Amino acid sequence: MGTPYYMAPEVWRGEPATRRSDVYALGVVLYELCAGFPPHREVRVKELRRVRSESDAPPLAEVAPKVDPRFAGVVDRCLKREASERFASGEELLDALEQLVPAATGAAIPEGNPYRGLHSFEAEHRALFFGRSGEVRAVVERLRSESFVLVAGDSGTGKSSLCRAGVLPQIEDGGLQEGRAWSIVRLVPGRRPLASLAAVLAPVVKRDDEDALAKQIAGEPDLVCREARKTLGSSAGLVIFVDQLEELLTLSAPEDAGATAMFFARIAAGVPGVRLL
């Protein structure tokens, strides 16, 4: 059972829903966002089962000609009546959508232009990053005494830029004090946050096998923290900068996300010489 206009043909036939059925439903949503209505809207509900079993949805390009034809093709594939012709999963669909992104990027910013527009600031733009010195000082000050500092705000307010072009360069310049030489690792959780975390921590704890380290992070987080503390000693420090933390909820596999969050909680509880931003 489901909402009629979002049900895949096989679901109409009473077959168990699969990930390809979910892809179909998402395709209907994308179609409706572009066209203003779902496919087969002219068909009465009692006729939908027959129509969807006999024909694909009308091509999106025909009802929404201004939509990028490449995107329209992705949506059309989601709506194939034969499940085997659709994307196998949401992950495969995401890969197809991500392939469209490079061609959609804006024109390059002229060299020397101090205005980044919608582009984020990186460490190399620190000389152009101004107007937020008070916020930078506040974050650095909290990192001196707290193991975990969360920079929160609405999308597009410059959280990443604040950290990359403001906070992190100050840390590299000795802003945390404490008599330690602080190094910084940047983590973007992605779909496999444990693997991403293991990749940035392996050099710190002097481990070669990242897969084994990922398993240990998930199963024995205290042991990994002790290794990091021992390796850093009293003269070195580590700042783990998590960029796009929300990916743990929006993109990462649930089991990986849970284990990664537990490791972050362990650091937040306090590990000498380690900070989480």
Short mmCIF file of C-alpha atoms in Angstrom, two decimals:
data_model
loop_
_atom_site.label_atom_id
_atom_site.label_comp_id
_atom_site.label_asym_id
_atom_site.label_seq_id
_atom_site.Cartn_x
_atom_site.Cartn_y
_atom_site.Cartn_z
CA MET A 1 0.00 0.00 0.00
CA GLY A 2 1.07 3.57 -0.55
CA THR A 3 0.09 6.94 -2.01
CA PRO A 4 -1.32 6.06 -5.46
CA TYR A 5 0.54 8.48 -7.73
CA TYR A 6 3.88 7.67 -6.04
CA MET A 7 3.58 3.88 -6.18
CA ALA A 8 5.80 1.91 -8.55
CA PRO A 9 4.13 -0.51 -10.99
CA GLU A 10 5.33 -3.58 -9.08
CA VAL A 11 3.85 -2.21 -5.86
CA TRP A 12 0.54 -1.77 -7.65
CA ARG A 13 0.76 -5.46 -8.57
CA GLY A 14 1.10 -6.38 -4.91
CA GLU A 15 4.80 -7.24 -5.06
CA PRO A 16 7.10 -6.33 -2.13
CA ALA A 17 8.59 -2.85 -2.33
CA THR A 18 12.34 -2.68 -2.98
CA ARG A 19 14.94 0.05 -3.16
CA ARG A 20 14.09 0.41 -6.84
CA SER A 21 10.48 1.05 -5.78
CA ASP A 22 11.75 3.85 -3.54
CA VAL A 23 13.72 5.26 -6.47
CA TYR A 24 10.47 5.33 -8.47
CA ALA A 25 8.70 7.26 -5.70
CA LEU A 26 11.56 9.75 -5.51
CA GLY A 27 11.41 10.10 -9.28
CA VAL A 28 7.74 11.07 -9.00
CA VAL A 29 8.68 13.75 -6.45
CA LEU A 30 11.41 15.16 -8.72
CA TYR A 31 9.06 15.05 -11.70
CA GLU A 32 6.38 16.93 -9.78
CA LEU A 33 8.86 19.56 -8.58
CA CYS A 34 9.83 20.28 -12.19
CA ALA A 35 6.47 19.91 -13.94
CA GLY A 36 4.12 21.05 -11.20
CA PHE A 37 2.21 17.79 -11.26
CA PRO A 38 2.95 14.05 -10.98
CA PRO A 39 3.16 11.80 -14.03
CA HIS A 40 -0.16 10.33 -15.22
CA ARG A 41 -2.12 12.99 -13.36
CA GLU A 42 -4.86 12.77 -15.98
CA VAL A 43 -5.41 9.09 -15.18
CA ARG A 44 -8.05 8.19 -12.63
CA VAL A 45 -6.72 6.33 -9.61
CA LYS A 46 -8.57 3.14 -10.47
CA GLU A 47 -6.82 3.10 -13.87
CA LEU A 48 -3.31 3.82 -12.56
CA ARG A 49 -2.34 0.18 -12.07
CA ARG A 50 -3.05 -0.68 -15.70
CA VAL A 51 -1.47 2.47 -17.14
CA ARG A 52 1.72 2.21 -15.13
CA SER A 53 2.10 -1.46 -15.95
CA GLU A 54 1.77 -0.77 -19.67
CA SER A 55 3.74 2.45 -20.21
CA ASP A 56 6.49 4.63 -18.81
CA ALA A 57 5.74 8.10 -17.52
CA PRO A 58 5.65 10.86 -20.16
CA PRO A 59 9.23 12.16 -20.62
CA LEU A 60 9.92 15.06 -18.28
CA ALA A 61 11.45 17.10 -21.13
CA GLU A 62 8.08 17.13 -22.89
CA VAL A 63 6.17 18.65 -19.98
CA ALA A 64 9.01 20.80 -18.59
CA PRO A 65 11.15 21.78 -21.61
CA LYS A 66 13.25 24.29 -19.63
CA VAL A 67 14.66 21.59 -17.36
CA ASP A 68 18.25 20.52 -18.07
CA PRO A 69 17.84 17.54 -20.45
CA ARG A 70 20.49 15.58 -18.54
CA PHE A 71 18.53 15.98 -15.32
CA ALA A 72 15.33 15.09 -17.15
CA GLY A 73 17.00 11.89 -18.34
CA VAL A 74 17.88 10.95 -14.77
CA VAL A 75 14.28 11.48 -13.66
CA ASP A 76 12.95 9.49 -16.62
CA ARG A 77 15.17 6.57 -15.67
CA CYS A 78 13.77 6.67 -12.12
CA LEU A 79 10.29 6.24 -13.60
CA LYS A 80 10.88 3.25 -15.85
CA ARG A 81 8.04 0.77 -15.48
CA GLU A 82 10.54 -2.10 -15.45
CA ALA A 83 12.31 -2.01 -12.08
CA SER A 84 15.51 -3.45 -13.58
CA GLU A 85 15.87 -0.37 -15.81
CA ARG A 86 15.84 2.07 -12.88
CA PHE A 87 18.70 3.05 -10.62
CA ALA A 88 19.40 0.17 -8.25
CA SER A 89 19.37 2.36 -5.14
CA GLY A 90 19.30 5.88 -3.81
CA GLU A 91 23.10 5.83 -3.72
CA GLU A 92 23.29 5.05 -7.43
CA LEU A 93 20.79 7.82 -8.14
CA LEU A 94 22.87 10.23 -6.07
CA ASP A 95 25.97 9.32 -8.07
CA ALA A 96 24.11 10.14 -11.29
CA LEU A 97 22.96 13.49 -9.92
CA GLU A 98 26.44 14.36 -8.69
CA GLN A 99 27.75 13.87 -12.22
CA LEU A 100 25.64 16.86 -13.24
CA VAL A 101 27.17 19.23 -10.69
CA PRO A 102 30.50 20.22 -12.36
CA ALA A 103 28.74 21.54 -15.45
CA ALA A 104 26.43 23.60 -13.26
CA THR A 105 29.14 25.56 -11.44
CA GLY A 106 29.37 29.28 -12.01
CA ALA A 107 32.05 31.20 -13.84
CA ALA A 108 35.47 31.47 -12.23
CA ILE A 109 36.07 34.50 -10.06
CA PRO A 110 38.68 36.83 -11.59
CA GLU A 111 42.11 36.69 -9.96
CA GLY A 112 42.51 39.29 -7.25
CA ASN A 113 38.79 39.78 -6.71
CA PRO A 114 38.30 40.07 -2.92
CA TYR A 115 34.62 39.14 -3.14
CA ARG A 116 34.09 35.41 -3.11
CA GLY A 117 30.39 35.57 -3.95
CA LEU A 118 28.81 32.20 -3.15
CA HIS A 119 32.20 30.48 -2.96
CA SER A 120 33.43 29.60 0.51
CA PHE A 121 36.64 31.00 1.98
CA GLU A 122 39.63 28.74 2.51
CA ALA A 123 42.80 29.25 4.56
CA GLU A 124 44.53 30.87 1.58
CA HIS A 125 41.85 33.58 1.59
CA ARG A 126 42.44 34.61 5.19
CA ALA A 127 43.71 38.02 4.08
CA LEU A 128 40.38 38.63 2.34
CA PHE A 129 38.26 37.30 5.20
CA PHE A 130 37.19 40.22 7.36
CA GLY A 131 34.32 41.44 9.49
CA ARG A 132 34.06 38.35 11.71
CA SER A 133 37.09 38.73 13.96
CA GLY A 134 34.91 38.75 17.07
CA GLU A 135 33.38 35.40 16.16
CA VAL A 136 36.79 33.95 15.35
CA ARG A 137 38.16 35.04 18.73
CA ALA A 138 35.13 33.59 20.52
CA VAL A 139 35.56 30.17 18.89
CA VAL A 140 39.31 30.06 19.52
CA GLU A 141 38.81 31.13 23.14
CA ARG A 142 36.33 28.33 23.72
CA LEU A 143 38.63 25.78 22.10
CA ARG A 144 41.31 26.67 24.64
CA SER A 145 39.16 25.38 27.48
CA GLU A 146 36.63 23.04 25.85
CA SER A 147 37.17 19.78 24.00
CA PHE A 148 34.26 20.31 21.62
CA VAL A 149 32.93 23.48 20.01
CA LEU A 150 29.95 23.39 17.65
CA VAL A 151 29.59 26.22 15.14
CA ALA A 152 25.91 26.26 14.19
CA GLY A 153 23.81 28.44 11.93
CA ASP A 154 21.49 28.48 8.96
CA SER A 155 22.70 27.17 5.62
CA GLY A 156 24.75 29.76 3.74
CA THR A 157 25.70 31.87 6.76
CA GLY A 158 29.41 31.12 6.36
CA LYS A 159 30.07 28.53 9.06
CA SER A 160 32.69 26.70 7.00
CA SER A 161 34.32 29.95 5.90
CA LEU A 162 34.51 31.14 9.51
CA CYS A 163 36.40 27.99 10.45
CA ARG A 164 38.56 27.56 7.35
CA ALA A 165 39.64 31.16 6.83
CA GLY A 166 39.36 32.44 10.40
CA VAL A 167 39.61 29.90 13.20
CA LEU A 168 41.97 27.31 11.71
CA PRO A 169 44.62 29.81 10.53
CA GLN A 170 44.67 31.31 14.04
CA ILE A 171 45.20 27.87 15.51
CA GLU A 172 48.07 27.26 13.10
CA ASP A 173 49.56 30.55 14.27
CA GLY A 174 49.55 29.36 17.89
CA GLY A 175 46.19 30.78 18.93
CA LEU A 176 45.37 27.86 21.23
CA GLN A 177 48.54 28.35 23.27
CA GLU A 178 48.83 25.61 25.95
CA GLY A 179 52.46 25.05 24.93
CA ARG A 180 51.49 22.53 22.26
CA ALA A 181 52.20 22.47 18.54
CA TRP A 182 48.72 21.98 17.13
CA SER A 183 48.06 20.16 13.89
CA ILE A 184 44.73 20.15 12.08
CA VAL A 185 42.93 17.38 10.20
CA ARG A 186 39.81 18.02 8.18
CA LEU A 187 37.03 15.45 8.05
CA VAL A 188 34.07 15.43 5.66
CA PRO A 189 31.85 12.53 6.82
CA GLY A 190 30.42 11.56 3.43
CA ARG A 191 28.70 8.22 2.98
CA ARG A 192 31.33 6.28 4.95
CA PRO A 193 32.24 8.49 7.92
CA LEU A 194 34.15 5.75 9.77
CA ALA A 195 36.44 5.23 6.78
CA SER A 196 36.89 9.00 6.43
CA LEU A 197 37.69 9.32 10.13
CA ALA A 198 40.15 6.43 10.03
CA ALA A 199 41.89 8.00 7.03
CA VAL A 200 42.61 11.26 8.88
CA LEU A 201 43.48 9.60 12.21
CA ALA A 202 45.77 6.85 10.87
CA PRO A 203 48.82 9.16 10.53
CA VAL A 204 48.16 10.58 14.00
CA VAL A 205 48.15 7.21 15.76
CA LYS A 206 50.78 5.83 13.37
CA ARG A 207 48.62 3.08 11.90
CA ASP A 208 48.82 1.70 8.36
CA ASP A 209 45.66 -0.40 8.25
CA GLU A 210 42.81 2.10 7.96
CA ASP A 211 40.15 -0.62 7.77
CA ALA A 212 41.28 -2.10 11.07
CA LEU A 213 41.40 1.36 12.60
CA ALA A 214 37.84 2.07 11.43
CA LYS A 215 36.64 -1.11 13.15
CA GLN A 216 38.48 -0.13 16.31
CA ILE A 217 36.98 3.36 16.28
CA ALA A 218 33.56 1.73 16.17
CA GLY A 219 34.26 -1.00 18.71
CA GLU A 220 36.93 0.40 21.03
CA PRO A 221 36.81 4.20 20.88
CA ASP A 222 38.50 4.56 24.28
CA LEU A 223 41.50 2.59 23.06
CA VAL A 224 41.87 4.80 19.98
CA CYS A 225 41.66 7.91 22.15
CA ARG A 226 44.37 6.54 24.44
CA GLU A 227 46.58 5.85 21.43
CA ALA A 228 46.10 9.40 20.20
CA ARG A 229 46.87 10.82 23.64
CA LYS A 230 50.03 8.71 23.91
CA THR A 231 51.23 9.66 20.43
CA LEU A 232 50.60 13.37 20.92
CA GLY A 233 52.27 13.48 24.31
CA SER A 234 52.47 16.80 26.08
CA SER A 235 54.02 18.82 23.27
CA ALA A 236 51.62 18.19 20.38
CA GLY A 237 47.90 18.70 19.89
CA LEU A 238 45.29 17.73 17.35
CA VAL A 239 42.24 19.63 16.11
CA ILE A 240 39.69 17.54 14.22
CA PHE A 241 37.68 19.90 12.02
CA VAL A 242 34.44 18.25 10.92
CA ASP A 243 33.16 20.04 7.84
CA GLN A 244 29.51 19.36 6.95
CA LEU A 245 28.66 17.56 10.20
CA GLU A 246 25.05 17.32 9.02
CA GLU A 247 26.12 14.64 6.53
CA LEU A 248 26.00 12.18 9.44
CA LEU A 249 22.23 12.59 9.26
CA THR A 250 21.65 13.31 5.58
CA LEU A 251 24.16 11.14 3.75
CA SER A 252 26.00 8.65 5.95
CA ALA A 253 25.01 5.03 6.49
CA PRO A 254 23.14 4.85 9.85
CA GLU A 255 25.49 2.33 11.50
CA ASP A 256 28.58 4.28 10.47
CA ALA A 257 26.98 7.55 11.54
CA GLY A 258 26.11 6.16 14.97
CA ALA A 259 29.60 4.82 15.62
CA THR A 260 31.18 8.07 14.43
CA ALA A 261 28.89 10.12 16.66
CA MET A 262 29.84 7.96 19.65
CA PHE A 263 33.53 8.56 18.94
CA PHE A 264 32.90 12.30 18.73
CA ALA A 265 31.06 12.11 22.06
CA ARG A 266 34.11 10.43 23.58
CA ILE A 267 36.35 13.26 22.39
CA ALA A 268 33.84 15.84 23.59
CA ALA A 269 34.02 14.25 27.04
CA GLY A 270 37.70 15.15 27.13
CA VAL A 271 40.90 13.77 25.60
CA PRO A 272 44.02 15.76 26.54
CA GLY A 273 45.54 17.41 23.49
CA VAL A 274 42.56 16.77 21.22
CA ARG A 275 39.89 19.26 20.15
CA LEU A 276 36.80 18.72 18.01
CA LEU A 277 35.48 21.63 15.94
#
